[in-house]
Amino acid sequence: MVGVTPLAGTLDVRGVSKDFQERGRKVRALEGVDLRVEPGEFVCVVGASGSGKSTLLALVAGLQTPTEGTITLDDLPVDGPGPDRGLVPQAGTLYPWRTVERNVAFGLELLKVDAAERARRVDWYLAETGLSDLRTALPRQLSGGQQQRVAIARALVCEPEVLLLDEPFGALDVQTKEDMQVLIRQVWQDTGKTVLMVTHDVEEAVFLGTRVVVLACDPGRVAADVTVDLPADRDLSVKRTPEFLAMRASLEDLVRAQHNAHNARVTAGDR
Ligand code: ADP
Ligand code: MG
């Protein structure tokens, strides 16, 4: 369309299935997943353990290839990892011998970004993630929450179109986790990035997301896709409101039903 510049960061997962071979048997991890994420959306994917959340993220990250279907980012097929998608894994992926600032700079070194621009961007994202005073520390000197801040800054510094997070706060205590939830929402508001995050924590998903997608199990597929109708500038106090609690309860029931059905199939020997 003439005169219309589409916003960057449109992710389109269409008809995606993924099979794995496990001890000679085919395991269908995902089946017929359709998920379109518009620029600037914050989509949280929740589901019971084994519903294919990590597989979905690995496919979008380009670390794995779909068995069926296509994944595009801004209409270009995803066919491997790329700097247009920044991945924040669960924990423990920092380079132990690199300082905080050199961990954050790593992707820019790979991309051969010149030193002045590298320093400018590293400074900005260290400040954004509250790490400026820790720039010369080594990962082992940091708390779990601080280490995940580094992982977030490291993913953002390459200025990806889409930020991908796989249960990034799963290993943190409740208070630190909430600090990180506030941080990631602030980062999202400041940068306007498209965010796709998977979590088993429904409360986290409702607090963070503009949309929550629930995956069903065996095989993983979209069971629900709901818009979060809460104020855009929410803070932690929203978690106590009736609207929040009602949405949380209905989504938790859905995830619980999937988990129970999966357990029943395992007990019956179907899986
Ligand atoms: P989740 O992240 O929701 O817990 P996963 O995406 O890790 O789920 O796994 C979904 C299903 O795919 C599970 O049944 C799991 O055992 C299977 N699976 C995932 N990765 C592999 C793999 N590399 N090889 C074989 N099976 C796998
Ligand atoms: Mg997982």
Short mmCIF file of C-alpha atoms and ligand atoms in Angstrom, two decimals:
data_model
loop_
_atom_site.label_atom_id
_atom_site.label_comp_id
_atom_site.label_asym_id
_atom_site.label_seq_id
_atom_site.Cartn_x
_atom_site.Cartn_y
_atom_site.Cartn_z
CA MET A 1 0.00 0.00 0.00
CA VAL A 2 1.44 3.35 -1.03
CA GLY A 3 2.13 5.71 1.83
CA VAL A 4 1.58 3.12 4.53
CA THR A 5 4.64 1.87 6.35
CA PRO A 6 3.64 -1.27 8.20
CA LEU A 7 5.02 -1.48 11.72
CA ALA A 8 7.76 -4.06 12.12
CA GLY A 9 7.40 -7.08 14.35
CA THR A 10 4.44 -9.03 12.94
CA LEU A 11 4.84 -12.68 13.78
CA ASP A 12 2.69 -15.21 11.96
CA VAL A 13 2.62 -18.88 12.95
CA ARG A 14 0.37 -20.72 10.54
CA GLY A 15 -0.72 -24.36 10.63
CA VAL A 16 2.39 -25.37 12.54
CA SER A 17 2.89 -28.94 13.69
CA LYS A 18 6.04 -30.44 15.18
CA ASP A 19 6.90 -34.12 15.56
CA PHE A 20 9.79 -35.55 17.55
CA GLN A 21 11.15 -39.09 17.52
CA GLU A 22 11.39 -40.46 21.02
CA ARG A 23 12.70 -44.00 21.52
CA GLY A 24 11.57 -44.94 18.02
CA ARG A 25 8.07 -43.48 18.52
CA LYS A 26 6.70 -40.36 16.96
CA VAL A 27 5.70 -37.73 19.50
CA ARG A 28 3.53 -34.94 18.15
CA ALA A 29 4.47 -31.91 20.29
CA LEU A 30 2.37 -29.35 18.40
CA GLU A 31 -0.50 -29.68 15.96
CA GLY A 32 -2.07 -27.07 13.72
CA VAL A 33 -1.01 -24.04 15.72
CA ASP A 34 -2.17 -20.70 14.31
CA LEU A 35 -0.92 -17.64 16.15
CA ARG A 36 -0.58 -14.15 14.77
CA VAL A 37 1.12 -11.55 16.93
CA GLU A 38 0.76 -7.92 15.86
CA PRO A 39 3.48 -5.30 16.32
CA GLY A 40 3.71 -4.13 19.92
CA GLU A 41 1.53 -6.90 21.36
CA PHE A 42 2.64 -8.75 24.49
CA VAL A 43 1.37 -12.30 24.04
CA CYS A 44 1.77 -14.81 26.86
CA VAL A 45 1.44 -18.52 26.09
CA VAL A 46 0.45 -20.68 29.05
CA GLY A 47 -0.10 -24.40 29.28
CA ALA A 48 0.56 -27.43 31.40
CA SER A 49 4.00 -29.01 31.38
CA GLY A 50 4.50 -30.86 28.07
CA SER A 51 1.95 -28.80 26.13
CA GLY A 52 4.64 -27.65 23.70
CA LYS A 53 5.36 -24.13 24.98
CA SER A 54 9.13 -24.41 24.68
CA THR A 55 8.80 -26.14 21.31
CA LEU A 56 6.69 -23.27 19.99
CA LEU A 57 9.27 -20.74 21.15
CA ALA A 58 12.17 -22.78 19.72
CA LEU A 59 10.38 -22.87 16.36
CA VAL A 60 9.84 -19.10 16.37
CA ALA A 61 13.46 -18.60 17.45
CA GLY A 62 14.51 -20.72 14.48
CA LEU A 63 16.29 -23.27 16.66
CA GLN A 64 13.98 -25.97 15.33
CA THR A 65 12.04 -26.46 12.08
CA PRO A 66 8.29 -27.11 11.87
CA THR A 67 7.18 -30.52 10.56
CA GLU A 68 4.21 -28.78 8.91
CA GLY A 69 3.21 -25.15 8.48
CA THR A 70 5.07 -21.88 8.20
CA ILE A 71 6.41 -19.16 10.47
CA THR A 72 7.04 -15.66 9.17
CA LEU A 73 8.28 -12.44 10.71
CA ASP A 74 7.19 -9.37 8.75
CA ASP A 75 6.28 -11.71 5.87
CA LEU A 76 9.76 -13.24 5.70
CA PRO A 77 10.06 -16.95 6.48
CA VAL A 78 11.90 -17.87 9.68
CA ASP A 79 14.57 -20.38 8.70
CA GLY A 80 17.11 -20.15 11.49
CA PRO A 81 18.08 -17.95 14.41
CA GLY A 82 18.52 -14.27 13.60
CA PRO A 83 19.08 -10.89 15.23
CA ASP A 84 15.46 -9.94 14.47
CA ARG A 85 14.43 -12.28 17.32
CA GLY A 86 15.98 -11.94 20.79
CA LEU A 87 15.64 -14.99 23.02
CA VAL A 88 15.73 -14.92 26.82
CA PRO A 89 16.02 -18.51 28.08
CA GLN A 90 15.01 -19.78 31.52
CA ALA A 91 18.32 -19.40 33.35
CA GLY A 92 22.03 -20.04 33.33
CA THR A 93 23.06 -18.99 29.84
CA LEU A 94 25.44 -16.12 30.62
CA TYR A 95 29.13 -16.45 29.75
CA PRO A 96 30.72 -16.94 33.19
CA TRP A 97 34.06 -15.38 32.20
CA ARG A 98 32.53 -12.22 30.72
CA THR A 99 31.57 -9.22 32.84
CA VAL A 100 27.98 -7.98 32.79
CA GLU A 101 28.74 -5.36 30.13
CA ARG A 102 30.67 -7.84 27.97
CA ASN A 103 27.82 -10.37 28.22
CA VAL A 104 25.44 -7.64 27.07
CA ALA A 105 27.81 -6.57 24.27
CA PHE A 106 28.24 -10.11 22.93
CA GLY A 107 25.62 -10.02 20.16
CA LEU A 108 26.85 -6.63 18.97
CA GLU A 109 30.39 -7.99 18.72
CA LEU A 110 29.08 -10.83 16.54
CA LEU A 111 27.25 -8.32 14.36
CA LYS A 112 30.48 -6.27 14.12
CA VAL A 113 28.78 -3.12 15.39
CA ASP A 114 31.49 -0.45 15.83
CA ALA A 115 32.80 0.29 19.31
CA ALA A 116 31.16 3.69 19.80
CA GLU A 117 27.69 2.45 18.84
CA ARG A 118 28.24 -0.69 20.89
CA ALA A 119 29.10 1.37 23.99
CA ARG A 120 26.09 3.62 23.44
CA ARG A 121 23.65 0.73 23.16
CA VAL A 122 25.17 -1.29 26.02
CA ASP A 123 24.93 1.79 28.28
CA TRP A 124 21.31 2.36 27.35
CA TYR A 125 20.17 -1.22 27.95
CA LEU A 126 22.19 -1.55 31.17
CA ALA A 127 20.38 1.54 32.45
CA GLU A 128 17.00 0.26 31.21
CA THR A 129 17.45 -3.00 33.12
CA GLY A 130 18.89 -1.37 36.27
CA LEU A 131 22.38 -2.83 35.84
CA SER A 132 24.55 0.27 35.37
CA ASP A 133 26.26 -0.15 38.75
CA LEU A 134 27.00 -3.84 38.10
CA ARG A 135 28.60 -3.48 34.69
CA THR A 136 32.01 -4.86 35.74
CA ALA A 137 30.63 -7.73 37.86
CA LEU A 138 30.89 -11.36 36.78
CA PRO A 139 27.74 -13.55 36.58
CA ARG A 140 28.71 -15.58 39.66
CA GLN A 141 28.66 -12.37 41.73
CA LEU A 142 25.02 -11.70 40.78
CA SER A 143 21.71 -12.88 42.24
CA GLY A 144 19.33 -14.92 40.07
CA GLY A 145 17.22 -11.85 39.35
CA GLN A 146 20.25 -9.80 38.37
CA GLN A 147 21.43 -12.59 36.06
CA GLN A 148 18.06 -12.57 34.28
CA ARG A 149 18.30 -8.78 33.91
CA VAL A 150 21.58 -9.37 32.07
CA ALA A 151 19.92 -11.99 29.84
CA ILE A 152 17.14 -9.50 29.02
CA ALA A 153 19.60 -6.68 28.29
CA ARG A 154 21.67 -9.05 26.14
CA ALA A 155 18.61 -9.96 24.07
CA LEU A 156 17.44 -6.35 23.71
CA VAL A 157 20.77 -4.79 22.81
CA CYS A 158 20.59 -6.16 19.26
CA GLU A 159 17.24 -4.36 18.96
CA PRO A 160 15.26 -7.36 17.73
CA GLU A 161 11.77 -6.91 16.25
CA VAL A 162 10.48 -9.55 18.63
CA LEU A 163 11.51 -10.47 22.15
CA LEU A 164 11.03 -14.18 22.97
CA LEU A 165 11.01 -15.29 26.60
CA ASP A 166 10.85 -18.92 27.78
CA GLU A 167 9.79 -19.00 31.46
CA PRO A 168 12.46 -16.40 32.23
CA PHE A 169 11.43 -15.91 35.86
CA GLY A 170 10.58 -19.53 36.68
CA ALA A 171 13.63 -20.03 38.90
CA LEU A 172 13.17 -16.84 40.96
CA ASP A 173 11.58 -16.32 44.36
CA VAL A 174 8.16 -14.65 44.36
CA GLN A 175 9.31 -11.12 45.28
CA THR A 176 12.16 -11.09 42.75
CA LYS A 177 9.81 -12.54 40.14
CA GLU A 178 7.40 -9.66 40.70
CA ASP A 179 10.24 -7.13 40.45
CA MET A 180 11.14 -8.71 37.11
CA GLN A 181 7.52 -8.65 35.92
CA VAL A 182 7.40 -4.91 36.61
CA LEU A 183 10.74 -4.49 34.83
CA ILE A 184 9.74 -6.41 31.70
CA ARG A 185 6.46 -4.50 31.42
CA GLN A 186 8.38 -1.23 31.72
CA VAL A 187 10.86 -2.36 29.06
CA TRP A 188 7.97 -3.34 26.81
CA GLN A 189 6.32 0.06 27.26
CA ASP A 190 9.61 1.93 26.70
CA THR A 191 10.66 0.00 23.59
CA GLY A 192 7.30 -0.89 22.01
CA LYS A 193 8.66 -4.33 21.11
CA THR A 194 6.51 -7.27 20.12
CA VAL A 195 6.83 -9.79 22.96
CA LEU A 196 6.06 -13.51 22.94
CA MET A 197 6.56 -15.10 26.34
CA VAL A 198 5.81 -18.61 27.52
CA THR A 199 5.15 -19.35 31.16
CA HIS A 200 3.35 -21.98 33.23
CA ASP A 201 2.32 -19.19 35.60
CA VAL A 202 -1.18 -17.95 34.70
CA GLU A 203 -0.98 -15.06 37.16
CA GLU A 204 2.18 -13.87 35.45
CA ALA A 205 0.58 -14.21 32.02
CA VAL A 206 -2.49 -12.16 32.95
CA PHE A 207 -0.38 -9.48 34.63
CA LEU A 208 2.02 -9.11 31.70
CA GLY A 209 0.03 -9.91 28.61
CA THR A 210 -2.16 -7.93 26.29
CA ARG A 211 -3.31 -11.41 25.22
CA VAL A 212 -3.08 -14.86 26.75
CA VAL A 213 -2.99 -18.01 24.64
CA VAL A 214 -3.65 -21.35 26.36
CA LEU A 215 -2.16 -24.50 24.87
CA ALA A 216 -3.91 -27.85 25.20
CA CYS A 217 -1.82 -31.03 25.57
CA ASP A 218 -1.31 -34.21 23.50
CA PRO A 219 -0.75 -32.74 21.01
CA GLY A 220 -0.10 -29.11 21.87
CA ARG A 221 -2.64 -26.85 20.21
CA VAL A 222 -4.38 -23.57 20.86
CA ALA A 223 -7.24 -24.11 23.32
CA ALA A 224 -8.01 -20.46 24.03
CA ASP A 225 -6.84 -17.05 22.90
CA VAL A 226 -8.13 -14.19 25.05
CA THR A 227 -7.53 -10.46 25.22
CA VAL A 228 -6.55 -9.16 28.64
CA ASP A 229 -9.00 -6.41 29.40
CA LEU A 230 -7.04 -4.62 32.15
CA PRO A 231 -5.61 -1.07 32.23
CA ALA A 232 -2.50 -0.65 30.06
CA ASP A 233 -0.54 1.07 32.83
CA ARG A 234 -1.24 -1.61 35.43
CA ASP A 235 0.99 -2.14 38.47
CA LEU A 236 1.19 -5.08 40.87
CA SER A 237 -1.92 -3.92 42.76
CA VAL A 238 -4.04 -4.96 39.75
CA LYS A 239 -3.48 -8.57 40.85
CA ARG A 240 -5.94 -7.98 43.70
CA THR A 241 -8.78 -6.63 41.57
CA PRO A 242 -11.90 -8.74 40.89
CA GLU A 243 -11.37 -8.47 37.11
CA PHE A 244 -7.85 -9.85 37.40
CA LEU A 245 -8.83 -12.64 39.81
CA ALA A 246 -11.74 -13.74 37.63
CA MET A 247 -9.60 -13.96 34.51
CA ARG A 248 -6.85 -15.74 36.38
CA ALA A 249 -9.28 -18.31 37.81
CA SER A 250 -10.92 -19.16 34.49
CA LEU A 251 -7.57 -19.58 32.71
CA GLU A 252 -6.15 -21.63 35.58
CA ASP A 253 -9.18 -23.94 35.36
CA LEU A 254 -8.51 -24.42 31.67
CA VAL A 255 -4.82 -25.22 32.20
CA ARG A 256 -5.71 -27.54 35.09
CA ALA A 257 -8.24 -29.42 32.93
CA GLN A 258 -5.54 -29.96 30.29
CA HIS A 259 -3.10 -31.17 32.91
CA ASN A 260 -5.66 -33.63 34.35
CA ALA A 261 -6.56 -34.96 30.90
CA HIS A 262 -2.86 -35.47 30.15
CA ASN A 263 -2.34 -37.35 33.43
CA ALA A 264 -5.37 -39.55 32.72
CA ARG A 265 -3.93 -40.47 29.32
CA VAL A 266 -0.52 -41.25 30.85
CA THR A 267 -2.18 -43.47 33.49
CA ALA A 268 -4.21 -45.23 30.80
CA GLY A 269 -0.98 -45.89 28.90
CA ASP A 270 -1.92 -43.83 25.87
CA ARG A 271 1.31 -41.88 26.10
P1 ADP B 1 6.52 -27.44 27.64
O1 ADP B 1 7.58 -26.42 27.40
O2 ADP B 1 5.12 -26.91 27.50
O3 ADP B 1 6.67 -28.14 28.96
P2 ADP B 1 7.84 -28.92 25.50
O4 ADP B 1 7.75 -28.06 24.30
O5 ADP B 1 9.13 -28.94 26.22
O6 ADP B 1 6.63 -28.56 26.49
O7 ADP B 1 7.49 -30.42 25.09
C1 ADP B 1 6.30 -30.79 24.38
C2 ADP B 1 6.34 -32.28 24.07
O8 ADP B 1 7.37 -32.54 23.12
C3 ADP B 1 6.64 -33.16 25.26
O9 ADP B 1 5.91 -34.36 25.11
C4 ADP B 1 8.13 -33.42 25.14
O10 ADP B 1 8.47 -34.65 25.73
C5 ADP B 1 8.32 -33.45 23.63
N1 ADP B 1 9.65 -32.98 23.23
C6 ADP B 1 10.12 -31.72 23.33
N2 ADP B 1 11.37 -31.61 22.84
C7 ADP B 1 11.71 -32.86 22.43
C8 ADP B 1 12.88 -33.44 21.83
N3 ADP B 1 13.96 -32.69 21.54
N4 ADP B 1 12.86 -34.77 21.55
C9 ADP B 1 11.77 -35.52 21.81
N5 ADP B 1 10.65 -35.05 22.37
C10 ADP B 1 10.60 -33.74 22.68
MG MG B 2 9.13 -25.61 28.58
#
